[in-house]
Coordinates of C-alpha atoms in Angstrom, one line a residue:
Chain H
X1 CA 13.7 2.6 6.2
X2 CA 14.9 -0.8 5.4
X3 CA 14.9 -1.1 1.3
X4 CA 14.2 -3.8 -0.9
X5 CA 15.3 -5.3 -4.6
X6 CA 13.3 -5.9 -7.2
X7 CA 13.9 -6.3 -11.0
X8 CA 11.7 -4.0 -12.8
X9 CA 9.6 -6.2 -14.7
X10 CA 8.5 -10.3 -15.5
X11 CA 6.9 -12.1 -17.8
X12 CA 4.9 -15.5 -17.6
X13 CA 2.9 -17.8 -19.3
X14 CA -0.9 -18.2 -18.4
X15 CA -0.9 -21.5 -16.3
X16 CA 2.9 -21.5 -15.3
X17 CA 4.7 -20.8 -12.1
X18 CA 5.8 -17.3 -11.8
X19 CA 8.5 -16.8 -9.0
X20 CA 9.2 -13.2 -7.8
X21 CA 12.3 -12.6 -6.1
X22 CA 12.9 -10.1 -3.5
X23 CA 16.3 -8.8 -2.0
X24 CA 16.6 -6.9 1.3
X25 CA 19.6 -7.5 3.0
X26 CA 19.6 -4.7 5.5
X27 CA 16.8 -6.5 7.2
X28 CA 16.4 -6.3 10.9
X29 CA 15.3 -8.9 13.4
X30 CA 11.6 -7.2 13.8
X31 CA 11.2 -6.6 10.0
X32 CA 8.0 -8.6 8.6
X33 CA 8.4 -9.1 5.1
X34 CA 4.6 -8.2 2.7
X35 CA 3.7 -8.5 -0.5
X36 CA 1.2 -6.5 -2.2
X37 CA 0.4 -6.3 -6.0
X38 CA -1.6 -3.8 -7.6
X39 CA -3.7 -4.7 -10.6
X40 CA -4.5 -1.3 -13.2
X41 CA -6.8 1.0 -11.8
X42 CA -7.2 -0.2 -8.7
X43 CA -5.3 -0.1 -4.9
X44 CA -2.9 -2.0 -4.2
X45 CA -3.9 -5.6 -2.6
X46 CA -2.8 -8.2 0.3
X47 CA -1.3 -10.6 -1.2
X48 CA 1.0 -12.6 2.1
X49 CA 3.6 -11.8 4.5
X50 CA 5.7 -13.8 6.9
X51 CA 8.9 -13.2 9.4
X52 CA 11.1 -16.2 9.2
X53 CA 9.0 -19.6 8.1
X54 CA 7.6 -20.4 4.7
X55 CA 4.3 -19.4 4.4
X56 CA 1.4 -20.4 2.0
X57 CA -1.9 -18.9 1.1
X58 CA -4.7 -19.3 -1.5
X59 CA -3.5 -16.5 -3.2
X60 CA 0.5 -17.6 -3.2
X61 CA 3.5 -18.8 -1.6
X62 CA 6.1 -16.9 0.3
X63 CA 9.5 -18.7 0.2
X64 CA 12.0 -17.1 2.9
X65 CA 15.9 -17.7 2.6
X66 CA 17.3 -18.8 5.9
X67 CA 19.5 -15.7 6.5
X68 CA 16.6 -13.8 5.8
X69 CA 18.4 -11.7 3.0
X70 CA 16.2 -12.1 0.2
X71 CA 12.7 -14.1 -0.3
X72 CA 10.7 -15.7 -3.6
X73 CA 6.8 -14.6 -3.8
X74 CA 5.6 -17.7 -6.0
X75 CA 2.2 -17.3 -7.7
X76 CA 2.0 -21.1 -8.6
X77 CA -0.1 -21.0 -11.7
X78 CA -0.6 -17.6 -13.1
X79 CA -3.8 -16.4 -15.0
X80 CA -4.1 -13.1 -16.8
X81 CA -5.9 -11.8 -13.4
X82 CA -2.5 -12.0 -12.2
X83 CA -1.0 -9.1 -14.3
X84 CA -0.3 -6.4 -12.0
X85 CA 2.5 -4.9 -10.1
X86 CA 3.8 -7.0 -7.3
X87 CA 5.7 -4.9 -4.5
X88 CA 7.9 -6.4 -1.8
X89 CA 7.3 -4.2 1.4
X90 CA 9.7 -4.9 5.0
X91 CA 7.4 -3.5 7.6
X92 CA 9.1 -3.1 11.4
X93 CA 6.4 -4.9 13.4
X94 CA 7.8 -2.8 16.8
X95 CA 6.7 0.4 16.4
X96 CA 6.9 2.0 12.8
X97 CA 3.5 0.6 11.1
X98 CA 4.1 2.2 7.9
X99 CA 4.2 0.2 4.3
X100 CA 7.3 1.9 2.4
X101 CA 6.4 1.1 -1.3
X102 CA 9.5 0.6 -4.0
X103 CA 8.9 0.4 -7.8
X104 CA 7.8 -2.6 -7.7
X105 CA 7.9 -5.7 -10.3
X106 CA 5.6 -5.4 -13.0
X107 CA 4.5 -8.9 -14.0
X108 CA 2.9 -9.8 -16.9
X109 CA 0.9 -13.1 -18.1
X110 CA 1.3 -14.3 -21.4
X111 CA -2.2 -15.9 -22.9
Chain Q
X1 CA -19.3 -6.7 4.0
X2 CA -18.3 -3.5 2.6
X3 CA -14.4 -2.9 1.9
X4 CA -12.8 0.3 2.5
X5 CA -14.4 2.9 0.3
X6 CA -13.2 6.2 -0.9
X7 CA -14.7 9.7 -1.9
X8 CA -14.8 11.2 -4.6
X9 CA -13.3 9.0 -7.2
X10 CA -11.9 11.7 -9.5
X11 CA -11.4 15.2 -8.1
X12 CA -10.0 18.1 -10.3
X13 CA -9.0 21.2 -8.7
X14 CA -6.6 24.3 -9.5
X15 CA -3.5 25.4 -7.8
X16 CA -4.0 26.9 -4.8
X17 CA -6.8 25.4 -3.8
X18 CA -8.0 23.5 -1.8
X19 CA -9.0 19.8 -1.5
X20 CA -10.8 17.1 1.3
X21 CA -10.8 13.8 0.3
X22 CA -13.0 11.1 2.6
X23 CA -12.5 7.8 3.6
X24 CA -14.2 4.8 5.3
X25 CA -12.7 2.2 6.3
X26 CA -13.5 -1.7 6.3
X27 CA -16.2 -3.1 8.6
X28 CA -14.4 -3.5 12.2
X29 CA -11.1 -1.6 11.5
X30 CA -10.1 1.5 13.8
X31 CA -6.7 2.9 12.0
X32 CA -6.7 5.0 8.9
X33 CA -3.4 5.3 6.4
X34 CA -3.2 7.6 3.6
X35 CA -0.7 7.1 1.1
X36 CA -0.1 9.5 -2.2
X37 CA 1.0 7.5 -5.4
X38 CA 2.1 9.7 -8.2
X39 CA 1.9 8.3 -12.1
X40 CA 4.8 5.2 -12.2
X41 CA 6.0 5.3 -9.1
X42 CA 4.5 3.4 -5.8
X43 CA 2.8 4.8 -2.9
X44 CA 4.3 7.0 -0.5
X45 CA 3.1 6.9 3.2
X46 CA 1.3 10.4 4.2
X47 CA 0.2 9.7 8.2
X48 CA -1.8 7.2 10.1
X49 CA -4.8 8.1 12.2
X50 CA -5.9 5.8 15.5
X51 CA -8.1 6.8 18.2
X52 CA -9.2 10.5 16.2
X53 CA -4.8 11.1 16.6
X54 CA -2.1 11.3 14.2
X55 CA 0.0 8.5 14.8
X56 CA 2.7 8.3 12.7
X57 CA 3.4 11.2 9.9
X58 CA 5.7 10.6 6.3
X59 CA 7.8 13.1 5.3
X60 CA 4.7 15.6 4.0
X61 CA 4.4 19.2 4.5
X62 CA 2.0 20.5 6.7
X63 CA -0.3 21.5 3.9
X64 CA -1.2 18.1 4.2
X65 CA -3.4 17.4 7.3
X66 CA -6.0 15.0 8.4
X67 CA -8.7 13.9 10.5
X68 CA -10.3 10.9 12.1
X69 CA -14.3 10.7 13.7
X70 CA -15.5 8.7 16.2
X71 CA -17.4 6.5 13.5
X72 CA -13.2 5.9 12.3
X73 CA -14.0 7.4 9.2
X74 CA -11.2 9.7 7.9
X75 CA -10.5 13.0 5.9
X76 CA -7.5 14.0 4.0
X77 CA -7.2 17.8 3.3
X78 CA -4.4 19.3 1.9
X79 CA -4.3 23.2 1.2
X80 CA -2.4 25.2 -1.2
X81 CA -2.1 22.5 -3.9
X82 CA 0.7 22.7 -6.1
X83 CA 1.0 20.9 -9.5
X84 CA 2.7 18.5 -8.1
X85 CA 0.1 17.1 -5.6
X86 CA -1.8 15.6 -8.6
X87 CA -1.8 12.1 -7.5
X88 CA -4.0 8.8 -6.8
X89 CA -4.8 9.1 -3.0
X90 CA -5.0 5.9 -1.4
X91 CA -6.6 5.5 2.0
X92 CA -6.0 2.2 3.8
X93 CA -7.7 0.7 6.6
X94 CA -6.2 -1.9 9.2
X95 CA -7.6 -3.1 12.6
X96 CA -4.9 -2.0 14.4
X97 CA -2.0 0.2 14.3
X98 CA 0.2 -2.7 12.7
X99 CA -2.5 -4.6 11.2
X100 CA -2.7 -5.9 8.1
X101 CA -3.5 -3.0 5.8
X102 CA -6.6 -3.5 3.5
X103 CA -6.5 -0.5 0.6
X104 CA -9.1 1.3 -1.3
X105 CA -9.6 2.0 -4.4
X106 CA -8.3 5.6 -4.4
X107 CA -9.1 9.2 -5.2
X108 CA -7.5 10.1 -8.5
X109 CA -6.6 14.3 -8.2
X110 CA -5.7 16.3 -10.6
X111 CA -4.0 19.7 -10.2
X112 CA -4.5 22.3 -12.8

């Protein structure tokens, strides 16, 4: 399974940007890279994925380096709904459909 | 429109027993995924269920097995628990093997 970087933990101010990074440079070519988060108490959540482009949702923005190497989830102005822990996930979009979980980055939001 | 839902919400058993945990998933999806997410660390894949057939398996012992209906509803059941199986059991639901996987709120199981 292809593995991923994350630093352990973050923390933000309530209406600032928060950027996440991500590292995974043993990608392959038919890796899709997810991000989930997981507020307490609850199962983990969609939050975006993408392949090679930026991509942008209500939720947050997925910023993808051109070697495809490393990426940047950015939750453009966090609110305390936003504490949770955020997982970057490469999922093979061939043929192996499962979501390998790390640790995670926990991320928390200052009031 | 009902997400996926999961049954029971807390489950405590004793070692050596056994457990069957239920799961139904979101309105219009046909693939099942359970995960197993022990206390600090993140979820670990278990198997995925498509067409009432085990599609893909993690690296679980047999004690853990499964099962899919033809409603798409799913079972987990694992037998001879050990301490260690006390976990949150997550059950996630897509609309196709490789679809975007929507998650549950999980079974919480502890092992006595």
């Amino acid at each position: 399974d292809a593995k991923t970087t994350q630093p352990n933990s973050m923390e933000s101010n309530e209406e600032e940007p928060v950027h996440l990074p991500c590292n995974h440079s043993t990608i392959s070519g038919t890796d899709y890279i997810h991000w989930y988060r997981q507020l307490p108490s609850q199962g983990p959540e969609y939050v975006i994925h993408g392949l090679t482009s930026n991509v942008n949702n209500r939720m947050a923005s997925l910023a993808i380096a051109e070697d495809r190497k490393s990426s940047t989830l950015i939750l453009h102005r966090a609110t305390l709904r936003d504490a949770a822990v955020y997982y970057c996930i490469l999922r093979d979009g061939s043929n192996d459909y499962k979501l390998s979980f790390g640790a995670g980055t926990t991320v928390t939001v200052r009031a | 429109d009902a997400g996926v839902t999961q049954s029971p919400t807390h489950l405590i058993k004793t070692r050596g027993q056994q457990v069957t945990l239920r799961c139904s998933p979101k309105s219009g999806h046909d693939t099942v995924s359970w995960y197993q997410q022990a206390l600090g660390q993140g979820p670990q894949f278990i198997f995925q269920y498509y067409e009432e057939e085990e599609r893909q398996r993690g690296n679980f012992p047999d004690r853990f097995s499964g099962h899919q209906f033809p409603n798409y509803s799913s079972e987990l059941n694992v037998n001879a628990l050990l301490l260690g199986d006390s976990a949150l059991y997550l059950c996630a639901s897509s609309s196709h093997p490789g679809g975007l996987e929507y998650f549950g709120p999980g079974t919480r199981l502890l092992v006595l």
